[in-house]
Amino acid sequence: MKQFGVVAALALLLSSGAAFAEGDVVNGEKVFKKCKACHSLGEKAKNKVGPTLNGIIDAGWGENEGFKYSKPLLAGKEEGKSWDLATLDAYLTKPKKVIPKGKMAFAGLKKEAHRQDVIAYLAQFNKDGTKK
């Protein structure tokens, strides 16, 4: 029975990852406007109140040079945490639940479709800001 539970959990995780890949990039760009006050993307992106988000998908926590991250986020970096799809979705849902004493003031995106769309939008940017 334990094996079934593990297989079911893995199937759910894999299916949710596929859903992110199917997000609407155009809508994601629109939803990302809520993020633009603090974050930037693209070849001319610069750190603002929050770090640039180029290459964020599957990147380790706290990898953006020149940005002063919170101590809790840096602790996650030391633990080897990364911005995989599940973690990014959880963070976009409720940032303070993932990093309780982090700097992110944004309350989160309640609609799953909006999170999937933003993740699809973010996924198109390489670390250097060029599009994939």
PDB file of C-alpha atoms in Angstrom:
ATOM      1  CA  MET A   1       0.000   0.000   0.000  1.00  0.00           C
ATOM      2  CA  LYS A   2       2.896   2.379   0.756  1.00  0.00           C
ATOM      3  CA  GLN A   3       4.211   1.806  -2.748  1.00  0.00           C
ATOM      4  CA  PHE A   4       0.886   2.853  -4.226  1.00  0.00           C
ATOM      5  CA  GLY A   5       0.981   6.091  -2.215  1.00  0.00           C
ATOM      6  CA  VAL A   6       4.491   6.893  -3.432  1.00  0.00           C
ATOM      7  CA  VAL A   7       3.529   6.150  -7.044  1.00  0.00           C
ATOM      8  CA  ALA A   8       0.381   8.283  -6.735  1.00  0.00           C
ATOM      9  CA  ALA A   9       2.342  11.190  -5.235  1.00  0.00           C
ATOM     10  CA  LEU A  10       4.956  10.968  -7.981  1.00  0.00           C
ATOM     11  CA  ALA A  11       2.263  10.907 -10.664  1.00  0.00           C
ATOM     12  CA  LEU A  12       0.627  13.985  -9.149  1.00  0.00           C
ATOM     13  CA  LEU A  13       3.946  15.824  -9.016  1.00  0.00           C
ATOM     14  CA  LEU A  14       4.776  14.966 -12.605  1.00  0.00           C
ATOM     15  CA  SER A  15       1.338  15.951 -13.840  1.00  0.00           C
ATOM     16  CA  SER A  16       1.544  19.309 -12.041  1.00  0.00           C
ATOM     17  CA  GLY A  17       4.922  19.957 -13.665  1.00  0.00           C
ATOM     18  CA  ALA A  18       3.408  19.322 -17.068  1.00  0.00           C
ATOM     19  CA  ALA A  19       0.636  21.785 -16.266  1.00  0.00           C
ATOM     20  CA  PHE A  20       3.171  24.559 -15.652  1.00  0.00           C
ATOM     21  CA  ALA A  21       4.775  23.883 -19.013  1.00  0.00           C
ATOM     22  CA  GLU A  22       1.347  24.426 -20.564  1.00  0.00           C
ATOM     23  CA  GLY A  23       0.760  27.815 -18.966  1.00  0.00           C
ATOM     24  CA  ASP A  24      -0.198  30.725 -21.198  1.00  0.00           C
ATOM     25  CA  VAL A  25       2.937  32.840 -21.747  1.00  0.00           C
ATOM     26  CA  VAL A  26       0.968  35.828 -23.078  1.00  0.00           C
ATOM     27  CA  ASN A  27      -1.318  35.861 -20.050  1.00  0.00           C
ATOM     28  CA  GLY A  28       1.715  35.238 -17.835  1.00  0.00           C
ATOM     29  CA  GLU A  29       3.272  38.452 -19.123  1.00  0.00           C
ATOM     30  CA  LYS A  30       0.068  40.308 -18.201  1.00  0.00           C
ATOM     31  CA  VAL A  31      -0.047  38.782 -14.704  1.00  0.00           C
ATOM     32  CA  PHE A  32       3.683  39.521 -14.259  1.00  0.00           C
ATOM     33  CA  LYS A  33       2.828  43.238 -14.350  1.00  0.00           C
ATOM     34  CA  LYS A  34       1.939  42.784 -10.653  1.00  0.00           C
ATOM     35  CA  CYS A  35       5.571  41.755 -10.095  1.00  0.00           C
ATOM     36  CA  LYS A  36       7.262  44.488 -12.165  1.00  0.00           C
ATOM     37  CA  ALA A  37       7.379  47.036  -9.355  1.00  0.00           C
ATOM     38  CA  CYS A  38       9.960  44.845  -7.594  1.00  0.00           C
ATOM     39  CA  HIS A  39      11.335  42.413 -10.220  1.00  0.00           C
ATOM     40  CA  SER A  40      12.621  42.615 -13.764  1.00  0.00           C
ATOM     41  CA  LEU A  41      13.355  40.269 -16.656  1.00  0.00           C
ATOM     42  CA  GLY A  42      15.180  40.450 -19.950  1.00  0.00           C
ATOM     43  CA  GLU A  43      18.598  41.405 -21.238  1.00  0.00           C
ATOM     44  CA  LYS A  44      18.573  44.798 -19.479  1.00  0.00           C
ATOM     45  CA  ALA A  45      17.132  43.498 -16.197  1.00  0.00           C
ATOM     46  CA  LYS A  46      18.468  44.977 -12.967  1.00  0.00           C
ATOM     47  CA  ASN A  47      17.871  44.183  -9.332  1.00  0.00           C
ATOM     48  CA  LYS A  48      15.194  46.344  -7.779  1.00  0.00           C
ATOM     49  CA  VAL A  49      13.518  45.808  -4.412  1.00  0.00           C
ATOM     50  CA  GLY A  50      13.564  42.148  -5.483  1.00  0.00           C
ATOM     51  CA  PRO A  51      16.144  40.344  -7.620  1.00  0.00           C
ATOM     52  CA  THR A  52      15.945  39.920 -11.368  1.00  0.00           C
ATOM     53  CA  LEU A  53      14.172  36.703 -12.275  1.00  0.00           C
ATOM     54  CA  ASN A  54      16.149  35.672 -15.349  1.00  0.00           C
ATOM     55  CA  GLY A  55      16.813  31.929 -15.307  1.00  0.00           C
ATOM     56  CA  ILE A  56      14.854  31.400 -12.072  1.00  0.00           C
ATOM     57  CA  ILE A  57      13.358  28.024 -13.033  1.00  0.00           C
ATOM     58  CA  ASP A  58      15.404  25.300 -11.305  1.00  0.00           C
ATOM     59  CA  ALA A  59      17.982  27.841 -10.087  1.00  0.00           C
ATOM     60  CA  GLY A  60      19.245  27.544  -6.541  1.00  0.00           C
ATOM     61  CA  TRP A  61      17.971  29.959  -3.930  1.00  0.00           C
ATOM     62  CA  GLY A  62      19.998  33.150  -3.593  1.00  0.00           C
ATOM     63  CA  GLU A  63      22.047  32.819  -6.786  1.00  0.00           C
ATOM     64  CA  ASN A  64      21.557  36.340  -8.110  1.00  0.00           C
ATOM     65  CA  GLU A  65      24.848  38.150  -7.539  1.00  0.00           C
ATOM     66  CA  GLY A  66      24.569  41.653  -6.200  1.00  0.00           C
ATOM     67  CA  PHE A  67      21.232  41.164  -4.464  1.00  0.00           C
ATOM     68  CA  LYS A  68      21.009  41.216  -0.671  1.00  0.00           C
ATOM     69  CA  TYR A  69      18.820  38.247   0.229  1.00  0.00           C
ATOM     70  CA  SER A  70      17.107  37.674   3.565  1.00  0.00           C
ATOM     71  CA  LYS A  71      18.742  35.392   6.128  1.00  0.00           C
ATOM     72  CA  PRO A  72      15.956  32.775   5.816  1.00  0.00           C
ATOM     73  CA  LEU A  73      16.419  32.615   2.042  1.00  0.00           C
ATOM     74  CA  LEU A  74      20.184  32.278   2.448  1.00  0.00           C
ATOM     75  CA  ALA A  75      19.584  29.475   4.956  1.00  0.00           C
ATOM     76  CA  GLY A  76      17.578  27.721   2.240  1.00  0.00           C
ATOM     77  CA  LYS A  77      20.475  28.240  -0.135  1.00  0.00           C
ATOM     78  CA  GLU A  78      22.792  26.535   2.362  1.00  0.00           C
ATOM     79  CA  GLU A  79      20.342  23.621   2.481  1.00  0.00           C
ATOM     80  CA  GLY A  80      20.562  23.322  -1.319  1.00  0.00           C
ATOM     81  CA  LYS A  81      17.004  24.445  -2.067  1.00  0.00           C
ATOM     82  CA  SER A  82      16.072  25.369  -5.620  1.00  0.00           C
ATOM     83  CA  TRP A  83      13.247  27.071  -7.443  1.00  0.00           C
ATOM     84  CA  ASP A  84      11.797  23.909  -8.950  1.00  0.00           C
ATOM     85  CA  LEU A  85       8.249  24.122 -10.298  1.00  0.00           C
ATOM     86  CA  ALA A  86       6.559  22.896  -7.113  1.00  0.00           C
ATOM     87  CA  THR A  87       8.521  25.289  -4.865  1.00  0.00           C
ATOM     88  CA  LEU A  88       7.953  28.226  -7.200  1.00  0.00           C
ATOM     89  CA  ASP A  89       4.228  27.464  -7.330  1.00  0.00           C
ATOM     90  CA  ALA A  90       4.042  27.271  -3.533  1.00  0.00           C
ATOM     91  CA  TYR A  91       6.004  30.522  -3.227  1.00  0.00           C
ATOM     92  CA  LEU A  92       3.793  32.332  -5.723  1.00  0.00           C
ATOM     93  CA  THR A  93       0.742  31.046  -3.852  1.00  0.00           C
ATOM     94  CA  LYS A  94       1.864  32.354  -0.460  1.00  0.00           C
ATOM     95  CA  PRO A  95       5.479  33.572  -0.167  1.00  0.00           C
ATOM     96  CA  LYS A  96       5.470  33.796   3.637  1.00  0.00           C
ATOM     97  CA  LYS A  97       4.491  30.129   3.909  1.00  0.00           C
ATOM     98  CA  VAL A  98       7.623  29.069   1.987  1.00  0.00           C
ATOM     99  CA  ILE A  99       9.999  31.641   3.511  1.00  0.00           C
ATOM    100  CA  PRO A 100       8.277  32.850   6.720  1.00  0.00           C
ATOM    101  CA  LYS A 101      10.631  35.748   7.484  1.00  0.00           C
ATOM    102  CA  GLY A 102      11.613  36.545   3.901  1.00  0.00           C
ATOM    103  CA  LYS A 103      11.543  40.009   2.350  1.00  0.00           C
ATOM    104  CA  MET A 104       8.758  39.351  -0.160  1.00  0.00           C
ATOM    105  CA  ALA A 105       5.831  41.606   0.744  1.00  0.00           C
ATOM    106  CA  PHE A 106       3.508  40.340  -2.009  1.00  0.00           C
ATOM    107  CA  ALA A 107       0.601  38.268  -0.654  1.00  0.00           C
ATOM    108  CA  GLY A 108       0.597  35.812  -3.563  1.00  0.00           C
ATOM    109  CA  LEU A 109      -1.430  34.750  -6.585  1.00  0.00           C
ATOM    110  CA  LYS A 110      -4.576  32.893  -5.560  1.00  0.00           C
ATOM    111  CA  LYS A 111      -5.554  31.559  -8.998  1.00  0.00           C
ATOM    112  CA  GLU A 112      -3.679  28.442 -10.082  1.00  0.00           C
ATOM    113  CA  ALA A 113      -3.993  29.460 -13.745  1.00  0.00           C
ATOM    114  CA  HIS A 114      -2.268  32.788 -13.011  1.00  0.00           C
ATOM    115  CA  ARG A 115       0.606  30.996 -11.266  1.00  0.00           C
ATOM    116  CA  GLN A 116       0.981  28.540 -14.135  1.00  0.00           C
ATOM    117  CA  ASP A 117       0.941  31.392 -16.630  1.00  0.00           C
ATOM    118  CA  VAL A 118       3.573  33.400 -14.724  1.00  0.00           C
ATOM    119  CA  ILE A 119       5.787  30.328 -14.398  1.00  0.00           C
ATOM    120  CA  ALA A 120       5.475  29.691 -18.158  1.00  0.00           C
ATOM    121  CA  TYR A 121       6.392  33.342 -18.766  1.00  0.00           C
ATOM    122  CA  LEU A 122       9.415  33.147 -16.434  1.00  0.00           C
ATOM    123  CA  ALA A 123      10.542  29.867 -18.007  1.00  0.00           C
ATOM    124  CA  GLN A 124      11.241  31.512 -21.355  1.00  0.00           C
ATOM    125  CA  PHE A 125      14.132  33.611 -19.969  1.00  0.00           C
ATOM    126  CA  ASN A 126      17.719  32.356 -19.764  1.00  0.00           C
ATOM    127  CA  LYS A 127      20.066  33.483 -16.986  1.00  0.00           C
ATOM    128  CA  ASP A 128      21.468  36.201 -19.282  1.00  0.00           C
ATOM    129  CA  GLY A 129      17.972  37.520 -20.011  1.00  0.00           C
ATOM    130  CA  THR A 130      17.740  36.234 -23.565  1.00  0.00           C
ATOM    131  CA  LYS A 131      14.650  34.257 -24.495  1.00  0.00           C
ATOM    132  CA  LYS A 132      14.908  30.517 -25.043  1.00  0.00           C
TER     133      LYS A 132
END
